[in-house]
């Protein structure tokens, strides 16, 4: 028989570390607000390979941050088991088709999957979310129990990048809307070319961000919805201010908040006595 998993109530938080994390995220939030000029922009704190203690520190008062992003299925499942259900998890990593159903069926507070680039993956997420809703009475009774989806678009055309081509985005978006009742088409996402990200300045505009915005506008028009009903998820630590200036509704920032990441083999799910390791 396995022992019951420890919960966040027994998880230690280092006050010095918590203070530093709070200052870091406050600095990012301030920069987002300056670039957005009053628009609401969601900040997803990318916590991959960082311990659950750090996430709990930022989720606790007074910071009370809600949105956290993870890249690996097993790591996300372990952290979701340890941490409060009030966290809104985002899966932002590359996702194999065979991992979609387990992801969508195992985490009730999974808020969004931001890396969908095929009908096969969308169908597997739909199946998993339907299973979860059927098995979870509180989720089934909720007015809004759909899983948000961002379709990933390869705006740079790089062969090693995931994502549908801009021309293929509409077909996938249409499929999610028409054939996946437990999913919500929330918007489009891109991870642009690194060189373009590094070259983005207050005076220059990132071509990948312009491409995603154009694709979103075309998809919205074809679907007969307002452009403001489809989010733009674009911008990371290197380039989030430029992304926000071009209309991004969501940015993903990790190392600027949490600091350097360990190697995956060295990353711990939980600090101070937590033997569980990301593997």
Short mmCIF file of N, CA and C in Angstrom, two decimals, residues 112-227:
data_model
loop_
_atom_site.label_atom_id
_atom_site.label_comp_id
_atom_site.label_asym_id
_atom_site.label_seq_id
_atom_site.Cartn_x
_atom_site.Cartn_y
_atom_site.Cartn_z
N UNK A 112 -5.45 25.30 -19.23
CA UNK A 112 -5.23 25.48 -20.66
C UNK A 112 -4.12 24.56 -21.15
N UNK A 113 -4.28 24.07 -22.37
CA UNK A 113 -3.20 23.38 -23.08
C UNK A 113 -2.84 24.25 -24.27
N UNK A 114 -1.58 24.66 -24.34
CA UNK A 114 -1.18 25.70 -25.30
C UNK A 114 -0.29 25.20 -26.42
N UNK A 115 -0.32 23.91 -26.70
CA UNK A 115 0.62 23.39 -27.70
C UNK A 115 -0.06 22.38 -28.63
N UNK A 116 -1.28 22.66 -29.03
CA UNK A 116 -2.02 21.73 -29.87
C UNK A 116 -1.83 22.10 -31.34
N UNK A 117 -1.40 21.10 -32.10
CA UNK A 117 -1.11 21.37 -33.51
C UNK A 117 -1.64 20.27 -34.44
N UNK A 118 -2.59 19.47 -33.97
CA UNK A 118 -3.18 18.45 -34.84
C UNK A 118 -4.57 18.08 -34.36
N UNK A 119 -5.38 17.63 -35.29
CA UNK A 119 -6.73 17.15 -34.96
C UNK A 119 -6.64 15.92 -34.05
N UNK A 120 -5.66 15.06 -34.29
CA UNK A 120 -5.50 13.86 -33.46
C UNK A 120 -5.29 14.24 -32.00
N UNK A 121 -4.46 15.23 -31.73
CA UNK A 121 -4.22 15.66 -30.35
C UNK A 121 -5.47 16.29 -29.75
N UNK A 122 -6.17 17.09 -30.54
CA UNK A 122 -7.40 17.71 -30.05
C UNK A 122 -8.43 16.65 -29.67
N UNK A 123 -8.56 15.63 -30.50
CA UNK A 123 -9.52 14.56 -30.21
C UNK A 123 -9.15 13.80 -28.95
N UNK A 124 -7.86 13.58 -28.74
CA UNK A 124 -7.42 12.87 -27.53
C UNK A 124 -7.66 13.71 -26.28
N UNK A 125 -7.43 15.00 -26.36
CA UNK A 125 -7.73 15.89 -25.23
C UNK A 125 -9.23 15.91 -24.96
N UNK A 126 -10.03 15.94 -26.01
CA UNK A 126 -11.48 15.92 -25.86
C UNK A 126 -11.92 14.66 -25.12
N UNK A 127 -11.38 13.53 -25.50
CA UNK A 127 -11.73 12.27 -24.86
C UNK A 127 -11.34 12.28 -23.39
N UNK A 128 -10.14 12.76 -23.10
CA UNK A 128 -9.68 12.80 -21.72
C UNK A 128 -10.49 13.75 -20.86
N UNK A 129 -10.80 14.92 -21.38
CA UNK A 129 -11.59 15.87 -20.61
C UNK A 129 -13.00 15.36 -20.37
N UNK A 130 -13.58 14.70 -21.37
CA UNK A 130 -14.92 14.12 -21.20
C UNK A 130 -14.91 13.07 -20.09
N UNK A 131 -13.87 12.25 -20.04
CA UNK A 131 -13.74 11.24 -18.97
C UNK A 131 -13.65 11.91 -17.61
N UNK A 132 -12.87 12.97 -17.51
CA UNK A 132 -12.70 13.67 -16.24
C UNK A 132 -14.01 14.28 -15.76
N UNK A 133 -14.72 14.94 -16.66
CA UNK A 133 -15.98 15.58 -16.29
C UNK A 133 -16.99 14.52 -15.84
N UNK A 134 -17.02 13.39 -16.52
CA UNK A 134 -17.95 12.31 -16.17
C UNK A 134 -17.65 11.72 -14.80
N UNK A 135 -16.36 11.71 -14.43
CA UNK A 135 -15.94 11.09 -13.17
C UNK A 135 -15.88 12.07 -12.01
N UNK A 136 -15.98 13.36 -12.26
CA UNK A 136 -15.80 14.38 -11.24
C UNK A 136 -17.10 15.16 -11.09
N UNK A 137 -17.83 14.90 -10.03
CA UNK A 137 -19.17 15.49 -9.88
C UNK A 137 -19.12 17.01 -9.74
N UNK A 138 -18.12 17.53 -9.03
CA UNK A 138 -18.05 18.99 -8.87
C UNK A 138 -17.71 19.67 -10.19
N UNK A 139 -16.85 19.04 -10.98
CA UNK A 139 -16.52 19.59 -12.29
C UNK A 139 -17.72 19.49 -13.23
N UNK A 140 -18.42 18.38 -13.15
CA UNK A 140 -19.60 18.20 -14.00
C UNK A 140 -20.68 19.22 -13.69
N UNK A 141 -20.77 19.62 -12.40
CA UNK A 141 -21.80 20.57 -11.99
C UNK A 141 -21.42 22.02 -12.26
N UNK A 142 -20.16 22.26 -12.59
CA UNK A 142 -19.70 23.63 -12.82
C UNK A 142 -20.30 24.19 -14.10
N UNK A 143 -20.59 25.48 -14.08
CA UNK A 143 -21.13 26.12 -15.28
C UNK A 143 -20.12 26.13 -16.42
N UNK A 144 -18.86 26.21 -16.07
CA UNK A 144 -17.82 26.30 -17.07
C UNK A 144 -16.78 25.23 -16.80
N UNK A 145 -16.88 24.11 -17.48
CA UNK A 145 -15.94 23.03 -17.22
C UNK A 145 -15.14 22.64 -18.47
N UNK A 146 -15.11 23.51 -19.44
CA UNK A 146 -14.35 23.22 -20.65
C UNK A 146 -12.87 23.50 -20.43
N UNK A 147 -12.05 22.76 -21.13
CA UNK A 147 -10.60 22.94 -21.10
C UNK A 147 -10.21 23.91 -22.21
N UNK A 148 -9.52 24.97 -21.84
CA UNK A 148 -9.08 25.96 -22.82
C UNK A 148 -7.95 25.40 -23.69
N UNK A 149 -7.98 25.75 -24.96
CA UNK A 149 -6.99 25.29 -25.91
C UNK A 149 -6.43 26.46 -26.69
N UNK A 150 -5.11 26.53 -26.79
CA UNK A 150 -4.44 27.42 -27.73
C UNK A 150 -3.87 26.57 -28.86
N UNK A 151 -4.22 26.88 -30.07
CA UNK A 151 -3.64 26.21 -31.23
C UNK A 151 -2.26 26.82 -31.47
N UNK A 152 -1.24 25.95 -31.53
CA UNK A 152 0.11 26.43 -31.75
C UNK A 152 0.37 26.61 -33.25
N UNK A 153 0.86 27.80 -33.60
CA UNK A 153 1.13 28.14 -35.00
C UNK A 153 2.63 28.33 -35.17
N UNK A 154 3.19 27.68 -36.17
CA UNK A 154 4.62 27.83 -36.48
C UNK A 154 4.76 29.03 -37.40
N UNK A 155 4.89 30.19 -36.81
CA UNK A 155 4.93 31.43 -37.59
C UNK A 155 6.28 31.65 -38.27
N UNK A 156 7.33 31.00 -37.77
CA UNK A 156 8.66 31.23 -38.33
C UNK A 156 8.99 30.28 -39.47
N UNK A 157 8.19 29.21 -39.61
CA UNK A 157 8.46 28.24 -40.66
C UNK A 157 9.66 27.36 -40.42
N UNK A 158 10.18 27.36 -39.20
CA UNK A 158 11.35 26.53 -38.88
C UNK A 158 10.94 25.05 -38.84
N UNK A 159 11.67 24.18 -39.54
CA UNK A 159 11.27 22.77 -39.60
C UNK A 159 11.32 22.05 -38.27
N UNK A 160 12.14 22.55 -37.32
CA UNK A 160 12.25 21.90 -36.01
C UNK A 160 11.23 22.42 -35.00
N UNK A 161 10.37 23.32 -35.42
CA UNK A 161 9.37 23.90 -34.51
C UNK A 161 8.03 23.18 -34.67
N UNK A 162 7.37 22.96 -33.55
CA UNK A 162 6.01 22.42 -33.59
C UNK A 162 5.05 23.52 -34.03
N UNK A 163 3.84 23.09 -34.37
CA UNK A 163 2.82 24.07 -34.74
C UNK A 163 2.33 23.86 -36.16
N UNK A 164 1.08 24.24 -36.37
CA UNK A 164 0.53 24.21 -37.73
C UNK A 164 1.03 25.44 -38.48
N UNK A 165 1.02 25.35 -39.78
CA UNK A 165 1.35 26.53 -40.58
C UNK A 165 0.21 27.53 -40.45
N UNK A 166 0.49 28.81 -40.65
CA UNK A 166 -0.60 29.79 -40.58
C UNK A 166 -1.78 29.44 -41.48
N UNK A 167 -1.52 28.88 -42.64
CA UNK A 167 -2.59 28.53 -43.58
C UNK A 167 -3.45 27.37 -43.10
N UNK A 168 -2.90 26.54 -42.19
CA UNK A 168 -3.63 25.37 -41.70
C UNK A 168 -4.32 25.61 -40.36
N UNK A 169 -4.15 26.79 -39.81
CA UNK A 169 -4.70 27.06 -38.47
C UNK A 169 -6.22 27.00 -38.46
N UNK A 170 -6.86 27.52 -39.50
CA UNK A 170 -8.32 27.58 -39.50
C UNK A 170 -8.94 26.20 -39.41
N UNK A 171 -8.42 25.23 -40.16
CA UNK A 171 -8.99 23.89 -40.15
C UNK A 171 -9.00 23.29 -38.75
N UNK A 172 -7.89 23.43 -38.03
CA UNK A 172 -7.80 22.89 -36.68
C UNK A 172 -8.71 23.65 -35.72
N UNK A 173 -8.73 24.96 -35.84
CA UNK A 173 -9.61 25.77 -34.98
C UNK A 173 -11.07 25.40 -35.22
N UNK A 174 -11.43 25.23 -36.47
CA UNK A 174 -12.81 24.87 -36.81
C UNK A 174 -13.17 23.51 -36.21
N UNK A 175 -12.24 22.57 -36.28
CA UNK A 175 -12.50 21.24 -35.74
C UNK A 175 -12.74 21.30 -34.23
N UNK A 176 -11.91 22.05 -33.53
CA UNK A 176 -12.09 22.15 -32.07
C UNK A 176 -13.45 22.74 -31.73
N UNK A 177 -13.84 23.77 -32.44
CA UNK A 177 -15.14 24.40 -32.19
C UNK A 177 -16.31 23.48 -32.50
N UNK A 178 -16.19 22.71 -33.58
CA UNK A 178 -17.33 21.93 -34.07
C UNK A 178 -17.41 20.52 -33.50
N UNK A 179 -16.27 19.93 -33.11
CA UNK A 179 -16.25 18.51 -32.78
C UNK A 179 -15.70 18.19 -31.40
N UNK A 180 -15.36 19.20 -30.61
CA UNK A 180 -14.78 18.95 -29.29
C UNK A 180 -15.57 19.73 -28.23
N UNK A 181 -16.71 19.20 -27.81
CA UNK A 181 -17.59 19.96 -26.91
C UNK A 181 -17.03 20.20 -25.51
N UNK A 182 -16.01 19.44 -25.11
CA UNK A 182 -15.41 19.65 -23.79
C UNK A 182 -14.17 20.54 -23.84
N UNK A 183 -13.88 21.06 -25.03
CA UNK A 183 -12.75 21.97 -25.20
C UNK A 183 -13.27 23.34 -25.63
N UNK A 184 -12.52 24.37 -25.27
CA UNK A 184 -12.84 25.73 -25.72
C UNK A 184 -11.66 26.26 -26.53
N UNK A 185 -11.93 26.69 -27.73
CA UNK A 185 -10.90 27.33 -28.53
C UNK A 185 -10.65 28.71 -27.93
N UNK A 186 -9.57 28.83 -27.17
CA UNK A 186 -9.28 30.09 -26.48
C UNK A 186 -8.49 31.05 -27.34
N UNK A 187 -7.68 30.51 -28.26
CA UNK A 187 -6.88 31.41 -29.07
C UNK A 187 -5.74 30.69 -29.76
N UNK A 188 -4.75 31.46 -30.16
CA UNK A 188 -3.60 30.96 -30.90
C UNK A 188 -2.32 31.30 -30.14
N UNK A 189 -1.32 30.43 -30.31
CA UNK A 189 -0.04 30.61 -29.61
C UNK A 189 1.11 30.42 -30.58
N UNK A 190 2.19 31.14 -30.36
CA UNK A 190 3.42 30.90 -31.12
C UNK A 190 4.64 31.03 -30.22
N UNK A 191 5.66 30.24 -30.58
CA UNK A 191 7.02 30.42 -30.05
C UNK A 191 7.85 30.77 -31.26
N UNK A 192 8.18 32.02 -31.40
CA UNK A 192 8.84 32.48 -32.61
C UNK A 192 10.31 32.12 -32.68
N UNK A 193 10.95 32.54 -33.73
CA UNK A 193 12.37 32.28 -33.93
C UNK A 193 13.18 33.00 -32.85
N UNK A 194 14.17 32.29 -32.31
CA UNK A 194 14.99 32.85 -31.22
C UNK A 194 15.70 34.13 -31.66
N UNK A 195 16.20 34.13 -32.87
CA UNK A 195 16.92 35.31 -33.35
C UNK A 195 16.01 36.53 -33.40
N UNK A 196 14.76 36.31 -33.80
CA UNK A 196 13.81 37.43 -33.84
C UNK A 196 13.48 37.90 -32.43
N UNK A 197 13.38 36.96 -31.50
CA UNK A 197 13.10 37.33 -30.12
C UNK A 197 14.21 38.20 -29.56
N UNK A 198 15.44 37.79 -29.80
CA UNK A 198 16.58 38.53 -29.27
C UNK A 198 16.73 39.89 -29.93
N UNK A 199 16.22 40.02 -31.16
CA UNK A 199 16.34 41.28 -31.87
C UNK A 199 15.20 42.25 -31.57
N UNK A 200 14.19 41.78 -30.84
CA UNK A 200 13.04 42.62 -30.54
C UNK A 200 13.42 43.72 -29.56
N UNK A 201 13.15 44.97 -29.92
CA UNK A 201 13.42 46.13 -29.07
C UNK A 201 12.17 47.00 -29.08
N UNK A 202 12.13 48.03 -28.23
CA UNK A 202 10.99 48.95 -28.27
C UNK A 202 10.77 49.57 -29.65
N UNK A 203 11.84 49.61 -30.46
CA UNK A 203 11.73 50.25 -31.78
C UNK A 203 11.44 49.26 -32.90
N UNK A 204 11.57 47.95 -32.64
CA UNK A 204 11.36 46.97 -33.71
C UNK A 204 10.18 46.07 -33.37
N UNK A 205 9.54 45.55 -34.40
CA UNK A 205 8.40 44.65 -34.22
C UNK A 205 8.79 43.25 -34.68
N UNK A 206 8.42 42.26 -33.89
CA UNK A 206 8.75 40.87 -34.16
C UNK A 206 7.83 40.32 -35.25
N UNK A 207 8.43 39.81 -36.33
CA UNK A 207 7.65 39.31 -37.46
C UNK A 207 6.74 38.15 -37.06
N UNK A 208 7.20 37.31 -36.12
CA UNK A 208 6.37 36.18 -35.69
C UNK A 208 5.11 36.66 -34.98
N UNK A 209 5.22 37.71 -34.19
CA UNK A 209 4.06 38.23 -33.49
C UNK A 209 3.07 38.86 -34.48
N UNK A 210 3.59 39.55 -35.47
CA UNK A 210 2.73 40.14 -36.49
C UNK A 210 2.00 39.03 -37.26
N UNK A 211 2.74 37.96 -37.58
CA UNK A 211 2.15 36.83 -38.30
C UNK A 211 1.04 36.18 -37.50
N UNK A 212 1.27 35.99 -36.19
CA UNK A 212 0.23 35.35 -35.37
C UNK A 212 -1.00 36.23 -35.28
N UNK A 213 -0.79 37.53 -35.12
CA UNK A 213 -1.93 38.44 -35.04
C UNK A 213 -2.73 38.42 -36.35
N UNK A 214 -2.04 38.41 -37.47
CA UNK A 214 -2.71 38.35 -38.77
C UNK A 214 -3.49 37.04 -38.92
N UNK A 215 -2.86 35.94 -38.52
CA UNK A 215 -3.52 34.63 -38.59
C UNK A 215 -4.75 34.60 -37.70
N UNK A 216 -4.63 35.13 -36.49
CA UNK A 216 -5.78 35.19 -35.57
C UNK A 216 -6.92 35.99 -36.18
N UNK A 217 -6.61 37.13 -36.78
CA UNK A 217 -7.65 37.96 -37.38
C UNK A 217 -8.35 37.23 -38.51
N UNK A 218 -7.58 36.49 -39.31
CA UNK A 218 -8.17 35.75 -40.43
C UNK A 218 -9.03 34.59 -39.93
N UNK A 219 -8.56 33.89 -38.92
CA UNK A 219 -9.33 32.79 -38.35
C UNK A 219 -10.64 33.32 -37.74
N UNK A 220 -10.54 34.40 -36.99
CA UNK A 220 -11.72 34.97 -36.36
C UNK A 220 -12.77 35.37 -37.41
N UNK A 221 -12.30 35.98 -38.47
CA UNK A 221 -13.23 36.39 -39.53
C UNK A 221 -13.90 35.17 -40.17
N UNK A 222 -13.12 34.12 -40.43
CA UNK A 222 -13.67 32.92 -41.05
C UNK A 222 -14.65 32.20 -40.13
N UNK A 223 -14.41 32.27 -38.83
CA UNK A 223 -15.31 31.63 -37.86
C UNK A 223 -16.51 32.51 -37.52
N UNK A 224 -16.48 33.75 -37.95
CA UNK A 224 -17.58 34.66 -37.68
C UNK A 224 -17.61 35.16 -36.25
N UNK A 225 -16.42 35.31 -35.64
CA UNK A 225 -16.35 35.83 -34.28
C UNK A 225 -15.45 37.06 -34.28
N UNK A 226 -15.56 37.86 -33.24
CA UNK A 226 -14.69 39.01 -33.11
C UNK A 226 -13.27 38.59 -32.80
N UNK A 227 -12.30 39.34 -33.29
CA UNK A 227 -10.89 39.02 -33.02
C UNK A 227 -10.61 38.99 -31.52
#
